[in-house]
Amino acid sequence: MTPARYHRILEVLKRRQPDLTLILEGVHKPHNLSAIQRTADAVGVLDMHAVSPDRPYRSRKGTAMGSQKWVRIHNHAATADAVDALQARGFQVVAAHLSERARDFRRIDYSRPTAILMGTEKYGVSDQALALADAEITIPMAGMVASLNVSVAAAVILYEAQRQREQAGCYDTPRLDPELRARLLFRWGYPRLAQRYDGLGLPYPRIGDDGVLLDPVPEQVRRTLTPQADKN
């Protein structure tokens, strides 16, 4: 890992928002999934939750533009699993859904721990998910079409969340737990090396200034390395 890459990764990690996430319920088109993941990375989202009992989340590399490396995906078999877990951690779950109950998406306080629930491209958010959500939101439309593409809608909502969080100072100081930040720094900076440490169940080495490893690489790890490993 070069010093420039080290400082770039460190700066991104300082702005990650662990209490802003999305739940994608049945969103199955790869280009939509990847576009949402790309926007999530752009606004500092660390985790996304995909509900798809039949097929695990798969991103399309061309659309995701590498963002699949930086935004962690958690797969769930049922919407309730994702919603219940996040609400137990203090997240408000807001569902993007056109209804009489829905409020203008800009009236939600996104500086609070928030999970944005987006539904399938054809049918939207399920009735079960709506019953679990804390609020429903809608994007005002002035044209003949009643809704936006799911990836576009997610981007509009996420950038409103970013705007509010910038005003609240959420990006000004690191939000990640220091231990998690150190783990992600190693995984992002030395991805192949991290896979080998994980495979052997070994603790990650410490990283010093400019990305230099402070601890020697164990022999059992070095034996598995190739000359090209982690030349970032």
PDB file of C-alpha atoms in Angstrom, residues 62-200:
ATOM      1  CA  GLY A  62     -19.223  -2.024 -14.480  1.00  0.00           C
ATOM      2  CA  THR A  63     -22.096  -0.183 -12.810  1.00  0.00           C
ATOM      3  CA  ALA A  64     -20.725  -0.477  -9.282  1.00  0.00           C
ATOM      4  CA  MET A  65     -17.364   0.982 -10.430  1.00  0.00           C
ATOM      5  CA  GLY A  66     -15.516  -0.792  -7.612  1.00  0.00           C
ATOM      6  CA  SER A  67     -17.895   0.345  -4.868  1.00  0.00           C
ATOM      7  CA  GLN A  68     -18.589  -3.310  -3.988  1.00  0.00           C
ATOM      8  CA  LYS A  69     -15.162  -3.267  -2.300  1.00  0.00           C
ATOM      9  CA  TRP A  70     -16.077  -0.447   0.061  1.00  0.00           C
ATOM     10  CA  VAL A  71     -19.748  -1.020   1.009  1.00  0.00           C
ATOM     11  CA  ARG A  72     -20.463  -4.185   2.974  1.00  0.00           C
ATOM     12  CA  ILE A  73     -23.523  -6.191   1.947  1.00  0.00           C
ATOM     13  CA  HIS A  74     -25.548  -8.190   4.470  1.00  0.00           C
ATOM     14  CA  ASN A  75     -27.985 -10.713   2.976  1.00  0.00           C
ATOM     15  CA  HIS A  76     -31.259 -11.567   4.735  1.00  0.00           C
ATOM     16  CA  ALA A  77     -33.840 -14.238   3.966  1.00  0.00           C
ATOM     17  CA  ALA A  78     -36.730 -12.108   5.279  1.00  0.00           C
ATOM     18  CA  THR A  79     -37.445  -8.400   5.560  1.00  0.00           C
ATOM     19  CA  ALA A  80     -38.364  -8.731   9.227  1.00  0.00           C
ATOM     20  CA  ASP A  81     -34.879 -10.063   9.994  1.00  0.00           C
ATOM     21  CA  ALA A  82     -33.240  -6.914   8.662  1.00  0.00           C
ATOM     22  CA  VAL A  83     -35.780  -4.462  10.060  1.00  0.00           C
ATOM     23  CA  ASP A  84     -35.925  -6.011  13.532  1.00  0.00           C
ATOM     24  CA  ALA A  85     -32.133  -6.130  13.837  1.00  0.00           C
ATOM     25  CA  LEU A  86     -31.735  -2.472  12.875  1.00  0.00           C
ATOM     26  CA  GLN A  87     -34.604  -1.217  15.017  1.00  0.00           C
ATOM     27  CA  ALA A  88     -33.105  -3.077  17.976  1.00  0.00           C
ATOM     28  CA  ARG A  89     -29.974  -0.967  17.435  1.00  0.00           C
ATOM     29  CA  GLY A  90     -31.981   2.250  17.510  1.00  0.00           C
ATOM     30  CA  PHE A  91     -32.426   2.826  13.768  1.00  0.00           C
ATOM     31  CA  GLN A  92     -35.563   4.444  12.407  1.00  0.00           C
ATOM     32  CA  VAL A  93     -36.741   2.546   9.325  1.00  0.00           C
ATOM     33  CA  VAL A  94     -38.307   4.773   6.654  1.00  0.00           C
ATOM     34  CA  ALA A  95     -39.959   3.101   3.663  1.00  0.00           C
ATOM     35  CA  ALA A  96     -40.046   4.779   0.254  1.00  0.00           C
ATOM     36  CA  HIS A  97     -43.703   4.287  -0.638  1.00  0.00           C
ATOM     37  CA  LEU A  98     -46.470   6.397  -2.161  1.00  0.00           C
ATOM     38  CA  SER A  99     -49.423   6.428   0.222  1.00  0.00           C
ATOM     39  CA  GLU A 100     -51.624   8.770   2.248  1.00  0.00           C
ATOM     40  CA  ARG A 101     -49.367   8.131   5.232  1.00  0.00           C
ATOM     41  CA  ALA A 102     -46.204   9.067   3.319  1.00  0.00           C
ATOM     42  CA  ARG A 103     -44.419  12.318   4.083  1.00  0.00           C
ATOM     43  CA  ASP A 104     -42.167  14.374   1.846  1.00  0.00           C
ATOM     44  CA  PHE A 105     -38.784  12.633   2.091  1.00  0.00           C
ATOM     45  CA  ARG A 106     -37.142  15.934   3.079  1.00  0.00           C
ATOM     46  CA  ARG A 107     -39.176  16.093   6.313  1.00  0.00           C
ATOM     47  CA  ILE A 108     -37.345  13.126   7.855  1.00  0.00           C
ATOM     48  CA  ASP A 109     -34.454  13.756  10.244  1.00  0.00           C
ATOM     49  CA  TYR A 110     -31.651  11.722   8.655  1.00  0.00           C
ATOM     50  CA  SER A 111     -29.104  12.826  11.228  1.00  0.00           C
ATOM     51  CA  ARG A 112     -30.673  10.136  13.419  1.00  0.00           C
ATOM     52  CA  PRO A 113     -29.662   6.489  12.889  1.00  0.00           C
ATOM     53  CA  THR A 114     -31.661   5.726   9.754  1.00  0.00           C
ATOM     54  CA  ALA A 115     -32.354   2.779   7.465  1.00  0.00           C
ATOM     55  CA  ILE A 116     -33.940   3.657   4.118  1.00  0.00           C
ATOM     56  CA  LEU A 117     -36.170   0.820   2.906  1.00  0.00           C
ATOM     57  CA  MET A 118     -36.521   0.488  -0.867  1.00  0.00           C
ATOM     58  CA  GLY A 119     -38.864  -2.011  -2.511  1.00  0.00           C
ATOM     59  CA  THR A 120     -38.791  -4.156  -5.601  1.00  0.00           C
ATOM     60  CA  GLU A 121     -38.775  -2.450  -9.003  1.00  0.00           C
ATOM     61  CA  LYS A 122     -42.228  -3.708 -10.014  1.00  0.00           C
ATOM     62  CA  TYR A 123     -44.256  -3.902  -6.791  1.00  0.00           C
ATOM     63  CA  GLY A 124     -42.505  -1.572  -4.352  1.00  0.00           C
ATOM     64  CA  VAL A 125     -42.264  -2.176  -0.603  1.00  0.00           C
ATOM     65  CA  SER A 126     -44.307  -5.152   0.628  1.00  0.00           C
ATOM     66  CA  ASP A 127     -47.261  -4.786   2.997  1.00  0.00           C
ATOM     67  CA  GLN A 128     -45.309  -6.724   5.633  1.00  0.00           C
ATOM     68  CA  ALA A 129     -42.417  -4.283   5.414  1.00  0.00           C
ATOM     69  CA  LEU A 130     -44.744  -1.274   5.585  1.00  0.00           C
ATOM     70  CA  ALA A 131     -46.251  -2.645   8.779  1.00  0.00           C
ATOM     71  CA  LEU A 132     -42.763  -2.833  10.302  1.00  0.00           C
ATOM     72  CA  ALA A 133     -41.524   0.577   9.118  1.00  0.00           C
ATOM     73  CA  ASP A 134     -41.510   3.604  11.412  1.00  0.00           C
ATOM     74  CA  ALA A 135     -42.468   6.009   8.626  1.00  0.00           C
ATOM     75  CA  GLU A 136     -43.234   6.192   4.921  1.00  0.00           C
ATOM     76  CA  ILE A 137     -41.690   8.757   2.603  1.00  0.00           C
ATOM     77  CA  THR A 138     -42.323   9.890  -0.944  1.00  0.00           C
ATOM     78  CA  ILE A 139     -40.508  12.031  -3.500  1.00  0.00           C
ATOM     79  CA  PRO A 140     -42.853  14.733  -4.883  1.00  0.00           C
ATOM     80  CA  MET A 141     -43.463  14.335  -8.617  1.00  0.00           C
ATOM     81  CA  ALA A 142     -44.637  17.138 -10.922  1.00  0.00           C
ATOM     82  CA  GLY A 143     -44.865  15.100 -14.105  1.00  0.00           C
ATOM     83  CA  MET A 144     -47.110  12.413 -15.534  1.00  0.00           C
ATOM     84  CA  VAL A 145     -44.945   9.574 -14.206  1.00  0.00           C
ATOM     85  CA  ALA A 146     -45.748   8.653 -10.603  1.00  0.00           C
ATOM     86  CA  SER A 147     -42.366   7.320  -9.495  1.00  0.00           C
ATOM     87  CA  LEU A 148     -38.636   7.244 -10.190  1.00  0.00           C
ATOM     88  CA  ASN A 149     -36.422   4.290 -10.975  1.00  0.00           C
ATOM     89  CA  VAL A 150     -35.447   2.654  -7.667  1.00  0.00           C
ATOM     90  CA  SER A 151     -31.754   3.496  -8.013  1.00  0.00           C
ATOM     91  CA  VAL A 152     -32.545   7.133  -8.852  1.00  0.00           C
ATOM     92  CA  ALA A 153     -34.979   7.386  -5.933  1.00  0.00           C
ATOM     93  CA  ALA A 154     -32.373   5.934  -3.584  1.00  0.00           C
ATOM     94  CA  ALA A 155     -29.827   8.490  -4.794  1.00  0.00           C
ATOM     95  CA  VAL A 156     -32.212  11.419  -4.255  1.00  0.00           C
ATOM     96  CA  ILE A 157     -32.978  10.293  -0.693  1.00  0.00           C
ATOM     97  CA  LEU A 158     -29.346   9.512   0.146  1.00  0.00           C
ATOM     98  CA  TYR A 159     -28.156  12.928  -0.964  1.00  0.00           C
ATOM     99  CA  GLU A 160     -30.798  14.596   1.201  1.00  0.00           C
ATOM    100  CA  ALA A 161     -29.506  12.478   4.078  1.00  0.00           C
ATOM    101  CA  GLN A 162     -25.968  13.594   3.267  1.00  0.00           C
ATOM    102  CA  ARG A 163     -27.025  17.259   3.153  1.00  0.00           C
ATOM    103  CA  GLN A 164     -28.650  17.043   6.572  1.00  0.00           C
ATOM    104  CA  ARG A 165     -25.737  15.141   8.052  1.00  0.00           C
ATOM    105  CA  GLU A 166     -23.231  17.662   6.742  1.00  0.00           C
ATOM    106  CA  GLN A 167     -25.228  20.451   8.379  1.00  0.00           C
ATOM    107  CA  ALA A 168     -25.297  18.464  11.632  1.00  0.00           C
ATOM    108  CA  GLY A 169     -21.504  17.940  11.538  1.00  0.00           C
ATOM    109  CA  CYS A 170     -21.741  14.172  11.154  1.00  0.00           C
ATOM    110  CA  TYR A 171     -18.867  14.122   8.658  1.00  0.00           C
ATOM    111  CA  ASP A 172     -16.571  16.341  10.713  1.00  0.00           C
ATOM    112  CA  THR A 173     -15.296  13.724  13.168  1.00  0.00           C
ATOM    113  CA  PRO A 174     -14.725   9.960  12.774  1.00  0.00           C
ATOM    114  CA  ARG A 175     -17.860   7.915  13.492  1.00  0.00           C
ATOM    115  CA  LEU A 176     -16.408   4.405  13.299  1.00  0.00           C
ATOM    116  CA  ASP A 177     -15.270   2.444  16.335  1.00  0.00           C
ATOM    117  CA  PRO A 178     -11.428   2.672  16.326  1.00  0.00           C
ATOM    118  CA  GLU A 179     -11.034  -1.106  16.271  1.00  0.00           C
ATOM    119  CA  LEU A 180     -13.368  -1.461  13.287  1.00  0.00           C
ATOM    120  CA  ARG A 181     -11.645   1.402  11.506  1.00  0.00           C
ATOM    121  CA  ALA A 182      -8.260  -0.306  11.973  1.00  0.00           C
ATOM    122  CA  ARG A 183      -9.643  -3.603  10.626  1.00  0.00           C
ATOM    123  CA  LEU A 184     -11.166  -1.935   7.581  1.00  0.00           C
ATOM    124  CA  LEU A 185      -7.978   0.011   6.947  1.00  0.00           C
ATOM    125  CA  PHE A 186      -6.039  -3.264   6.722  1.00  0.00           C
ATOM    126  CA  ARG A 187      -8.718  -5.012   4.635  1.00  0.00           C
ATOM    127  CA  TRP A 188      -8.990  -2.149   2.171  1.00  0.00           C
ATOM    128  CA  GLY A 189      -5.270  -1.478   2.002  1.00  0.00           C
ATOM    129  CA  TYR A 190      -4.087  -5.084   1.914  1.00  0.00           C
ATOM    130  CA  PRO A 191      -7.088  -7.078   0.596  1.00  0.00           C
ATOM    131  CA  ARG A 192      -5.241 -10.252  -0.463  1.00  0.00           C
ATOM    132  CA  LEU A 193      -3.133 -10.259   2.656  1.00  0.00           C
ATOM    133  CA  ALA A 194      -6.260  -9.795   4.776  1.00  0.00           C
ATOM    134  CA  GLN A 195      -7.836 -12.857   3.128  1.00  0.00           C
ATOM    135  CA  ARG A 196      -4.866 -14.945   4.176  1.00  0.00           C
ATOM    136  CA  TYR A 197      -4.962 -13.683   7.762  1.00  0.00           C
ATOM    137  CA  ASP A 198      -8.701 -14.399   7.866  1.00  0.00           C
ATOM    138  CA  GLY A 199      -8.239 -17.870   6.433  1.00  0.00           C
ATOM    139  CA  LEU A 200      -5.681 -18.725   9.085  1.00  0.00           C
TER     140      LEU A 200
END
